[in-house]
Structures are given as C-alpha cells and as structure tokens.
GROMACS .gro file of C-alpha atoms in nm:
model
  374
    1MET     CA    1  -3.022   1.736  11.883
    2THR     CA    2  -3.170   1.634  11.550
    3GLN     CA    3  -3.361   1.922  11.533
    4GLY     CA    4  -3.078   2.153  11.567
    5ASN     CA    5  -2.845   1.937  11.310
    6GLY     CA    6  -3.154   2.021  11.087
    7ALA     CA    7  -3.179   2.348  11.116
    8VAL     CA    8  -2.794   2.354  11.070
    9VAL     CA    9  -2.843   2.191  10.744
   10GLN     CA   10  -3.129   2.367  10.613
   11GLU     CA   11  -2.961   2.700  10.697
   12GLN     CA   12  -2.605   2.598  10.502
   13ASP     CA   13  -2.838   2.493  10.194
   14ALA     CA   14  -2.997   2.851  10.229
   15ASP     CA   15  -2.674   2.983  10.248
   16GLN     CA   16  -2.482   2.768   9.944
   17ALA     CA   17  -2.431   2.939   9.622
   18ARG     CA   18  -2.644   2.814   9.337
   19CYS     CA   19  -2.559   2.819   8.959
   20GLY     CA   20  -2.645   3.169   8.790
   21PHE     CA   21  -2.831   3.012   8.481
   22ARG     CA   22  -3.198   3.060   8.592
   23ARG     CA   23  -3.269   2.719   8.429
   24CYS     CA   24  -3.027   2.542   8.656
   25ARG     CA   25  -3.015   2.687   9.004
   26GLN     CA   26  -2.834   2.382   9.136
   27PRO     CA   27  -2.598   2.411   9.456
   28LEU     CA   28  -2.238   2.508   9.358
   29PRO     CA   29  -1.941   2.352   9.431
   30PRO     CA   30  -1.688   2.540   9.723
   31PRO     CA   31  -1.387   2.624   9.560
   32GLY     CA   32  -1.060   2.390   9.609
   33PRO     CA   33  -0.860   2.366   9.920
   34ARG     CA   34  -0.661   2.672   9.803
   35GLY     CA   35  -0.937   2.845   9.796
   36GLY     CA   36  -1.000   3.094   9.506
   37ARG     CA   37  -1.257   3.285   9.318
   38PRO     CA   38  -1.607   3.092   9.404
   39TYR     CA   39  -1.793   2.963   9.079
   40GLU     CA   40  -2.086   3.152   8.963
   41PHE     CA   41  -2.193   2.858   8.700
   42CYS     CA   42  -2.178   2.497   8.722
   43PRO     CA   43  -1.850   2.395   8.600
   44ASP     CA   44  -1.912   2.048   8.477
   45ARG     CA   45  -2.274   1.994   8.383
   46THR     CA   46  -2.332   2.009   8.018
   47TRP     CA   47  -2.659   2.099   7.831
   48PRO     CA   48  -2.826   1.924   7.521
   49GLY     CA   49  -2.563   2.066   7.216
   50GLY     CA   50  -2.240   2.095   7.442
   51LYS     CA   51  -2.329   2.393   7.587
   52GLY     CA   52  -2.276   2.466   7.956
   53CYS     CA   53  -2.429   2.668   8.209
   54LYS     CA   54  -2.188   2.961   8.123
   55GLN     CA   55  -2.278   2.983   7.796
   56LEU     CA   56  -2.613   2.951   7.797
   57ALA     CA   57  -2.699   3.214   8.038
   58ALA     CA   58  -2.420   3.463   7.845
   59ALA     CA   59  -2.669   3.371   7.548
   60GLU     CA   60  -2.993   3.443   7.742
   61GLN     CA   61  -2.821   3.780   7.892
   62ALA     CA   62  -2.748   3.877   7.541
   63LEU     CA   63  -3.090   3.787   7.420
   64ARG     CA   64  -3.267   3.991   7.690
   65ASP     CA   65  -2.984   4.277   7.640
   66ALA     CA   66  -3.140   4.271   7.255
   67LEU     CA   67  -3.498   4.298   7.293
   68GLY     CA   68  -3.504   4.423   7.644
   69GLU     CA   69  -3.562   4.281   8.000
   70GLU     CA   70  -3.961   4.250   7.962
   71ALA     CA   71  -3.982   4.246   7.570
   72LEU     CA   72  -3.971   3.850   7.611
   73PRO     CA   73  -4.125   3.651   7.895
   74ALA     CA   74  -3.915   3.411   8.065
   75THR     CA   75  -4.134   3.117   7.944
   76ALA     CA   76  -4.050   3.201   7.606
   77LEU     CA   77  -3.691   3.269   7.625
   78SER     CA   78  -3.681   2.907   7.788
   79ASP     CA   79  -3.886   2.778   7.511
   80ALA     CA   80  -3.636   2.958   7.239
   81GLY     CA   81  -3.330   2.826   7.413
   82GLU     CA   82  -3.490   2.476   7.418
   83ALA     CA   83  -3.556   2.474   7.030
   84PHE     CA   84  -3.217   2.653   6.997
   85SER     CA   85  -3.053   2.375   7.212
   86THR     CA   86  -3.247   2.087   7.047
   87ALA     CA   87  -3.178   2.210   6.690
   88ALA     CA   88  -2.818   2.249   6.771
   89ALA     CA   89  -2.803   1.851   6.873
   90ALA     CA   90  -3.006   1.793   6.566
   91VAL     CA   91  -2.728   1.958   6.353
   92THR     CA   92  -2.456   1.833   6.582
   93GLY     CA   93  -2.538   1.443   6.599
   94PRO     CA   94  -2.530   1.414   6.160
   95LEU     CA   95  -2.232   1.643   6.184
   96ARG     CA   96  -2.066   1.404   6.422
   97THR     CA   97  -2.170   1.082   6.252
   98LEU     CA   98  -2.047   1.236   5.920
   99ASN     CA   99  -1.735   1.307   6.106
  100ASP     CA  100  -1.708   0.964   6.257
  101THR     CA  101  -1.799   0.845   5.869
  102LEU     CA  102  -1.566   1.033   5.715
  103ASP     CA  103  -1.233   0.929   5.987
  104ALA     CA  104  -1.373   0.547   5.897
  105VAL     CA  105  -1.335   0.602   5.528
  106THR     CA  106  -0.980   0.814   5.587
  107THR     CA  107  -0.870   0.501   5.796
  108GLN     CA  108  -1.006   0.250   5.540
  109LEU     CA  109  -0.840   0.451   5.245
  110ARG     CA  110  -0.528   0.468   5.429
  111ALA     CA  111  -0.509   0.131   5.466
  112GLU     CA  112  -0.591   0.049   5.104
  113ILE     CA  113  -0.320   0.293   4.990
  114ALA     CA  114  -0.062   0.142   5.225
  115ALA     CA  115  -0.152  -0.210   5.098
  116ALA     CA  116  -0.141  -0.067   4.721
  117VAL     CA  117   0.205   0.104   4.796
  118GLU     CA  118   0.325  -0.234   4.949
  119GLN     CA  119   0.200  -0.409   4.643
  120ALA     CA  120   0.369  -0.187   4.402
  121GLU     CA  121   0.681  -0.223   4.626
  122VAL     CA  122   0.659  -0.571   4.592
  123ALA     CA  123   0.587  -0.533   4.212
  124ARG     CA  124   0.904  -0.347   4.206
  125GLN     CA  125   1.102  -0.593   4.390
  126ALA     CA  126   1.009  -0.870   4.178
  127ALA     CA  127   1.057  -0.660   3.844
  128ALA     CA  128   1.442  -0.608   3.983
  129GLU     CA  129   1.494  -0.984   4.045
  130ALA     CA  130   1.354  -1.036   3.688
  131THR     CA  131   1.583  -0.800   3.554
  132GLN     CA  132   1.858  -0.976   3.706
  133GLN     CA  133   1.761  -1.254   3.611
  134ARG     CA  134   1.703  -1.139   3.284
  135ASP     CA  135   2.085  -1.013   3.293
  136THR     CA  136   2.196  -1.366   3.405
  137ALA     CA  137   2.006  -1.506   3.124
  138LEU     CA  138   2.185  -1.277   2.865
  139ALA     CA  139   2.520  -1.350   3.035
  140ARG     CA  140   2.459  -1.696   3.028
  141ALA     CA  141   2.377  -1.635   2.679
  142ALA     CA  142   2.686  -1.478   2.566
  143GLU     CA  143   2.900  -1.705   2.747
  144ALA     CA  144   2.735  -1.996   2.577
  145GLU     CA  145   2.761  -1.801   2.220
  146HIS     CA  146   3.138  -1.750   2.334
  147THR     CA  147   3.175  -2.125   2.379
  148ALA     CA  148   2.986  -2.233   2.087
  149GLU     CA  149   3.213  -2.011   1.862
  150ALA     CA  150   3.523  -2.159   2.034
  151ALA     CA  151   3.364  -2.488   1.965
  152VAL     CA  152   3.325  -2.435   1.604
  153GLU     CA  153   3.667  -2.283   1.571
  154ALA     CA  154   3.786  -2.599   1.744
  155ALA     CA  155   3.561  -2.800   1.487
  156ARG     CA  156   3.706  -2.607   1.203
  157VAL     CA  157   4.086  -2.687   1.311
  158ALA     CA  158   4.003  -3.028   1.347
  159GLU     CA  159   3.856  -3.032   1.007
  160GLU     CA  160   4.177  -2.886   0.879
  161ALA     CA  161   4.382  -3.111   1.060
  162GLN     CA  162   4.164  -3.416   0.920
  163ARG     CA  163   4.229  -3.288   0.567
  164LEU     CA  164   4.615  -3.229   0.638
  165ALA     CA  165   4.579  -3.597   0.738
  166GLU     CA  166   4.392  -3.714   0.436
  167ALA     CA  167   4.659  -3.545   0.232
  168THR     CA  168   4.933  -3.678   0.411
  169ALA     CA  169   4.804  -4.041   0.366
  170ALA     CA  170   4.752  -3.980   0.017
  171GLU     CA  171   5.071  -3.880  -0.038
  172ALA     CA  172   5.196  -4.164   0.156
  173ILE     CA  173   4.998  -4.388  -0.066
  174GLU     CA  174   5.123  -4.211  -0.373
  175ASN     CA  175   5.495  -4.249  -0.232
  176ARG     CA  176   5.410  -4.632  -0.162
  177SER     CA  177   5.272  -4.671  -0.547
  178ALA     CA  178   5.571  -4.478  -0.653
  179ALA     CA  179   5.783  -4.713  -0.433
  180GLN     CA  180   5.641  -5.044  -0.557
  181LEU     CA  181   5.700  -4.873  -0.902
  182ALA     CA  182   6.053  -4.789  -0.851
  183GLN     CA  183   6.072  -5.183  -0.715
  184ALA     CA  184   6.050  -5.330  -1.084
  185LYS     CA  185   6.273  -5.069  -1.227
  186ALA     CA  186   6.563  -5.124  -0.918
  187GLU     CA  187   6.547  -5.468  -0.773
  188SER     CA  188   6.880  -5.352  -0.624
  189ALA     CA  189   6.709  -5.088  -0.423
  190THR     CA  190   6.430  -5.330  -0.288
  191ALA     CA  191   6.513  -5.297   0.065
  192VAL     CA  192   6.567  -4.923   0.090
  193ILE     CA  193   6.237  -4.889  -0.071
  194THR     CA  194   6.049  -5.132   0.145
  195LYS     CA  195   6.214  -4.944   0.466
  196ARG     CA  196   6.075  -4.641   0.302
  197ALA     CA  197   5.691  -4.807   0.248
  198ALA     CA  198   5.725  -4.903   0.594
  199GLU     CA  199   5.818  -4.574   0.762
  200ALA     CA  200   5.543  -4.458   0.505
  201THR     CA  201   5.294  -4.671   0.638
  202GLU     CA  202   5.384  -4.609   0.997
  203GLN     CA  203   5.348  -4.227   0.890
  204ALA     CA  204   5.002  -4.326   0.723
  205ALA     CA  205   4.897  -4.498   1.019
  206ALA     CA  206   5.036  -4.230   1.295
  207GLN     CA  207   4.840  -3.992   1.036
  208ARG     CA  208   4.513  -4.199   1.077
  209ALA     CA  209   4.520  -4.198   1.432
  210ARG     CA  210   4.579  -3.854   1.416
  211VAL     CA  211   4.278  -3.810   1.245
  212ASP     CA  212   4.100  -4.072   1.445
  213GLU     CA  213   4.179  -3.847   1.731
  214LEU     CA  214   4.066  -3.526   1.578
  215THR     CA  215   3.740  -3.707   1.473
  216ALA     CA  216   3.678  -3.811   1.828
  217THR     CA  217   3.773  -3.439   1.943
  218LEU     CA  218   3.523  -3.306   1.701
  219ALA     CA  219   3.253  -3.531   1.781
  220ALA     CA  220   3.327  -3.439   2.138
  221ARG     CA  221   3.331  -3.086   2.046
  222GLY     CA  222   2.991  -3.134   1.873
  223GLU     CA  223   2.843  -3.291   2.176
  224GLU     CA  224   2.961  -2.965   2.329
  225LEU     CA  225   2.832  -2.754   2.113
  226ALA     CA  226   2.453  -2.937   2.127
  227THR     CA  227   2.529  -2.889   2.501
  228ARG     CA  228   2.624  -2.522   2.495
  229THR     CA  229   2.359  -2.455   2.222
  230ALA     CA  230   2.093  -2.647   2.404
  231GLU     CA  231   2.173  -2.418   2.737
  232ARG     CA  232   2.165  -2.104   2.492
  233ASP     CA  233   1.811  -2.207   2.379
  234ALA     CA  234   1.716  -2.259   2.778
  235ALA     CA  235   1.899  -1.924   2.856
  236GLN     CA  236   1.715  -1.770   2.607
  237LEU     CA  237   1.355  -1.932   2.700
  238ALA     CA  238   1.445  -1.818   3.065
  239LEU     CA  239   1.534  -1.473   2.916
  240ARG     CA  240   1.189  -1.476   2.711
  241ASP     CA  241   1.024  -1.561   3.047
  242SER     CA  242   1.181  -1.320   3.271
  243GLN     CA  243   1.074  -1.053   3.039
  244GLY     CA  244   0.722  -1.195   3.028
  245GLN     CA  245   0.727  -1.196   3.390
  246CYS     CA  246   0.892  -0.831   3.402
  247LYS     CA  247   0.584  -0.741   3.154
  248THR     CA  248   0.363  -0.861   3.406
  249TRP     CA  249   0.524  -0.697   3.709
  250GLU     CA  250   0.528  -0.388   3.512
  251ARG     CA  251   0.156  -0.422   3.442
  252LEU     CA  252   0.068  -0.508   3.786
  253LEU     CA  253   0.257  -0.223   3.900
  254ASP     CA  254   0.079  -0.016   3.632
  255THR     CA  255  -0.242  -0.138   3.780
  256ALA     CA  256  -0.181  -0.067   4.157
  257LYS     CA  257  -0.081   0.296   4.015
  258ARG     CA  258  -0.444   0.322   3.867
  259GLU     CA  259  -0.605   0.167   4.194
  260LEU     CA  260  -0.352   0.404   4.382
  261ALA     CA  261  -0.467   0.722   4.167
  262ALA     CA  262  -0.825   0.603   4.191
  263VAL     CA  263  -0.798   0.593   4.576
  264GLN     CA  264  -0.649   0.907   4.578
  265GLU     CA  265  -0.913   1.044   4.373
  266GLN     CA  266  -1.179   0.894   4.614
  267LEU     CA  267  -1.017   1.039   4.889
  268ARG     CA  268  -0.990   1.393   4.721
  269GLU     CA  269  -1.370   1.352   4.644
  270GLN     CA  270  -1.424   1.263   5.011
  271GLU     CA  271  -1.247   1.565   5.136
  272THR     CA  272  -1.452   1.760   4.911
  273ARG     CA  273  -1.766   1.627   5.011
  274TYR     CA  274  -1.664   1.696   5.363
  275HIS     CA  275  -1.585   2.072   5.273
  276ASP     CA  276  -1.921   2.109   5.082
  277LEU     CA  277  -2.097   1.951   5.366
  278ARG     CA  278  -1.930   2.142   5.638
  279THR     CA  279  -2.005   2.471   5.407
  280GLU     CA  280  -2.370   2.346   5.358
  281HIS     CA  281  -2.367   2.315   5.751
  282GLU     CA  282  -2.226   2.679   5.801
  283THR     CA  283  -2.476   2.779   5.544
  284ARG     CA  284  -2.740   2.653   5.738
  285GLU     CA  285  -2.598   2.766   6.081
  286ALA     CA  286  -2.601   3.124   5.909
  287GLU     CA  287  -2.929   3.079   5.771
  288SER     CA  288  -3.046   2.983   6.107
  289ARG     CA  289  -2.886   3.271   6.258
  290THR     CA  290  -3.037   3.496   5.997
  291HIS     CA  291  -3.359   3.365   6.065
  292LEU     CA  292  -3.366   3.376   6.438
  293ALA     CA  293  -3.240   3.765   6.415
  294THR     CA  294  -3.520   3.808   6.134
  295VAL     CA  295  -3.795   3.624   6.426
  296GLN     CA  296  -3.631   3.837   6.666
  297ALA     CA  297  -3.640   4.157   6.462
  298GLU     CA  298  -4.007   4.076   6.340
  299SER     CA  299  -4.108   4.035   6.726
  300ARG     CA  300  -3.966   4.352   6.814
  301ALA     CA  301  -4.157   4.528   6.528
  302GLN     CA  302  -4.464   4.378   6.626
  303LEU     CA  303  -4.397   4.479   6.995
  304THR     CA  304  -4.359   4.798   6.926
  305ALA     CA  305  -4.667   4.802   6.686
  306ILE     CA  306  -4.874   4.668   6.983
  307GLN     CA  307  -4.746   4.934   7.214
  308ALA     CA  308  -4.784   5.193   6.923
  309GLU     CA  309  -5.169   5.049   6.903
  310LEU     CA  310  -5.218   5.041   7.279
  311THR     CA  311  -5.068   5.388   7.305
  312THR     CA  312  -5.307   5.469   7.060
  313ALA     CA  313  -5.619   5.296   7.243
  314ARG     CA  314  -5.531   5.458   7.545
  315GLY     CA  315  -5.520   5.815   7.378
  316GLN     CA  316  -5.859   5.726   7.232
  317LEU     CA  317  -5.968   5.600   7.545
  318ASP     CA  318  -5.832   5.910   7.723
  319THR     CA  319  -6.019   6.102   7.441
  320THR     CA  320  -6.363   5.908   7.542
  321GLN     CA  321  -6.337   5.959   7.923
  322LEU     CA  322  -6.309   6.311   7.842
  323GLN     CA  323  -6.600   6.328   7.595
  324LEU     CA  324  -6.804   6.112   7.845
  325THR     CA  325  -6.725   6.364   8.118
  326GLN     CA  326  -6.805   6.662   7.918
  327THR     CA  327  -7.149   6.492   7.818
  328LYS     CA  328  -7.207   6.393   8.174
  329ALA     CA  329  -7.190   6.768   8.260
  330ALA     CA  330  -7.381   6.854   7.962
  331HIS     CA  331  -7.658   6.637   8.062
  332ASP     CA  332  -7.621   6.746   8.459
  333GLN     CA  333  -7.670   7.107   8.367
  334VAL     CA  334  -7.943   7.034   8.101
  335SER     CA  335  -8.106   6.828   8.390
  336GLY     CA  336  -8.057   7.135   8.626
  337LEU     CA  337  -8.210   7.338   8.344
  338LEU     CA  338  -8.514   7.114   8.277
  339SER     CA  339  -8.573   7.091   8.660
  340ARG     CA  340  -8.535   7.446   8.726
  341VAL     CA  341  -8.778   7.517   8.443
  342ARG     CA  342  -9.036   7.239   8.567
  343GLN     CA  343  -8.986   7.399   8.897
  344ARG     CA  344  -9.089   7.715   8.736
  345ALA     CA  345  -9.364   7.596   8.544
  346LEU     CA  346  -9.526   7.444   8.822
  347ALA     CA  347  -9.482   7.718   9.011
  348ALA     CA  348  -9.662   7.955   8.733
  349THR     CA  349  -9.990   7.738   8.692
  350ALA     CA  350 -10.170   8.044   8.830
  351GLU     CA  351 -10.009   8.340   8.706
  352PRO     CA  352 -10.021   8.488   8.360
  353PRO     CA  353  -9.810   8.323   8.085
  354THR     CA  354  -9.614   8.670   8.006
  355PRO     CA  355  -9.450   8.657   8.355
  356LEU     CA  356  -9.361   8.249   8.284
  357ARG     CA  357  -9.223   8.336   7.925
  358ASP     CA  358  -9.013   8.602   8.065
  359ASP     CA  359  -8.898   8.385   8.342
  360LEU     CA  360  -8.842   8.069   8.073
  361LEU     CA  361  -8.597   8.304   7.876
  362THR     CA  362  -8.420   8.430   8.178
  363ILE     CA  363  -8.398   8.036   8.274
  364LEU     CA  364  -8.265   7.924   7.945
  365LEU     CA  365  -8.030   8.199   7.894
  366GLY     CA  366  -7.859   8.143   8.229
  367ASP     CA  367  -8.002   8.414   8.441
  368GLU     CA  368  -8.094   8.337   8.775
  369ALA     CA  369  -8.501   8.319   8.764
  370PRO     CA  370  -8.684   8.586   8.985
  371ASP     CA  371  -8.828   8.460   9.334
  372THR     CA  372  -9.175   8.326   9.291
  373ALA     CA  373  -9.278   8.481   9.650
  374ASP     CA  374  -9.246   8.835   9.487
   0.00000   0.00000   0.00000
C-alpha cells in the first residue's frame, strides 16, 4: 500500500508543471479554486535585483534571440544573468539607501519648516500683541496729556481767581483805609463807616477763604497733574518698551524668515542632488546597457571571425586532403612505374641493352611493356 502511494506521488511530481525559467524549474502552484490559466512561471519568487522568473526568462529569451540559440552557452548566459543581477542589486542598494536618506532629510526639513512657520506665527502674534499694547499706551498717553491740559486750565482758572481775590482784598483794604480816613472827617457817619468796614472785612475774609479754597484746588490739580505726568511718562516708557519688543519680534521674524529661506534653499539643493544622482544612475544604466550591447556586438564579431577562420581552416584542410590524395595517387603511380621498371630490368639482365632501353622508354611513356616471354 505504501509503495503504491509512493508511486502515485512520484507520478504526480513528474506530471506537475514547473517554472519556465531554466535556472528555477521549481514546481508551479495549481490554479485557484475558480480555475483559470495555469502558471508558466513562479508567481511569487523574486531574484536579486527585484526581478521575477518571468522577467528573467524574457531577458534570457531576448538575449538568445539576439545572439542565436547556439551563439552563447547556457553557462555563459547564466553567468551573464548573475552578473547583471549582481550589478542591479549593487546599484539598487545605494539608490534605496539614498532614497531613504532623502526621505529622512525631507521629513526633517518639513519638521523644521513647520517649526519655523510656527515660530513665525508666534512672532506675528507677539508683534500684534505688542502693537495692541503700543496703541493702548498711546491712548493712555493721549488721555494723560488731555488730563494734564485740563489740570493746567484749572490751575490757570485758579490763578485768575486768586488774582481776583487778591485784587478784591486790596480793594477792601483800600476801602477800609478810606473809611478810617473818612472817620476822621465825618464822625457823624462813624456807625455807617464801621458797618461798611465790617462788611468789607467779611468780604475780604470770604475772598481769602475763596483764595485758600482755590489754592487747595490748585494744589490738588498740581498733584493730579504730577500723577498724570507720571502716568504719561510710564505710558511713554511702556510704549518705548513695546516698540523695542516689537522690533525684537520683528528681528526674530526676519531671522525665522531667513532660516526658512535657508531651509528651502537646502531642500532645493537636496532635490537638485537627488535629480543629479538620479541622472547619474540613469547615465550609468545607459552606459551599462551600451557596454553590454558593445560586448554582445564584440562577441558576435569574434564569433563571426572564429566561424570565418573555421571555414577557412576547413577549406585549407579540404585542399590539403585533396593535395594529399593527388600526391598519394602520384606516389602510387610512380611506385607502380618503378616496380614495372624494376621487373623489366630484372627480366632483361641477359638480353642486349637495346630492347631493354626500348621497353623502359615504353614503360616511362605510358605504353604497356612487351611480353618478356616473346
């Protein structure tokens, strides 16, 4: 039973389709559950360089079509395929590394650009806040100046009131003096003058109280003016600080812009370098293809020259064989002739020389020798 199963398995292995690529020849998987066209090459196997069996088989067939079926041995073709795969892998590895490096650099540059843009946005917001603070400080300074102007106007009014009170007091004093002088002239009017003097004194006291009140108001206005002046100075100082901070943020913004420009320039340089490397890779690949085509052309030329030399050698060999055949025939003819001459000479030892000479001439000239028995 086991032997029967083994025979069935061997028969199935023998009947199972294999990969059409000569260097692979691995068993092919069966079609899917829905059926379909059977596989001709391995669907999942990948050779060095990222090539599949179907691609390598197509390249091999193209090379055989270009050079002829027998122009290039299978071993040389395999070696060429391995060399091409090795060269492709050697070129693909650095390119993949370069691509990963460029991706990392691009990611880093994008992160730096995003950070620079964020810093620029923060600087812009800070500049806007500084501008708002500057506007607020300017408004406060304008308000302080307006308050100071109002205080100055109030002080001027108080000074005018003080001058008016002083003038009224002086007038009251003059009136009092006049009343005192009039008392000496008119004693009968003493009560009236005394009453007027008292009224003048009361008016003078009232004016002095008004002057004191205006003086206190002026002092308060002066203190308020000093406070407003201090607030104005503080607002101007805050304005200068805001302007300095605004300039600082503007410098930071300019620095961020320059850094962003530098990063963009570096990114452009990296892109240029990537394009240069890609162009160099394409150039090297084209040179490799050109070199391969040149090698193939040289191989075909050498093969043609060798075939021509082989044809020439065969022609020379045929000529030599023909000459050898002709030489052998001539040798056989000469050997036969010499044998006949020798036989005739041996047969004519007892005869006179004249018949022998005639017979030898006949033999050498190609005629049949006469019968020695005659």
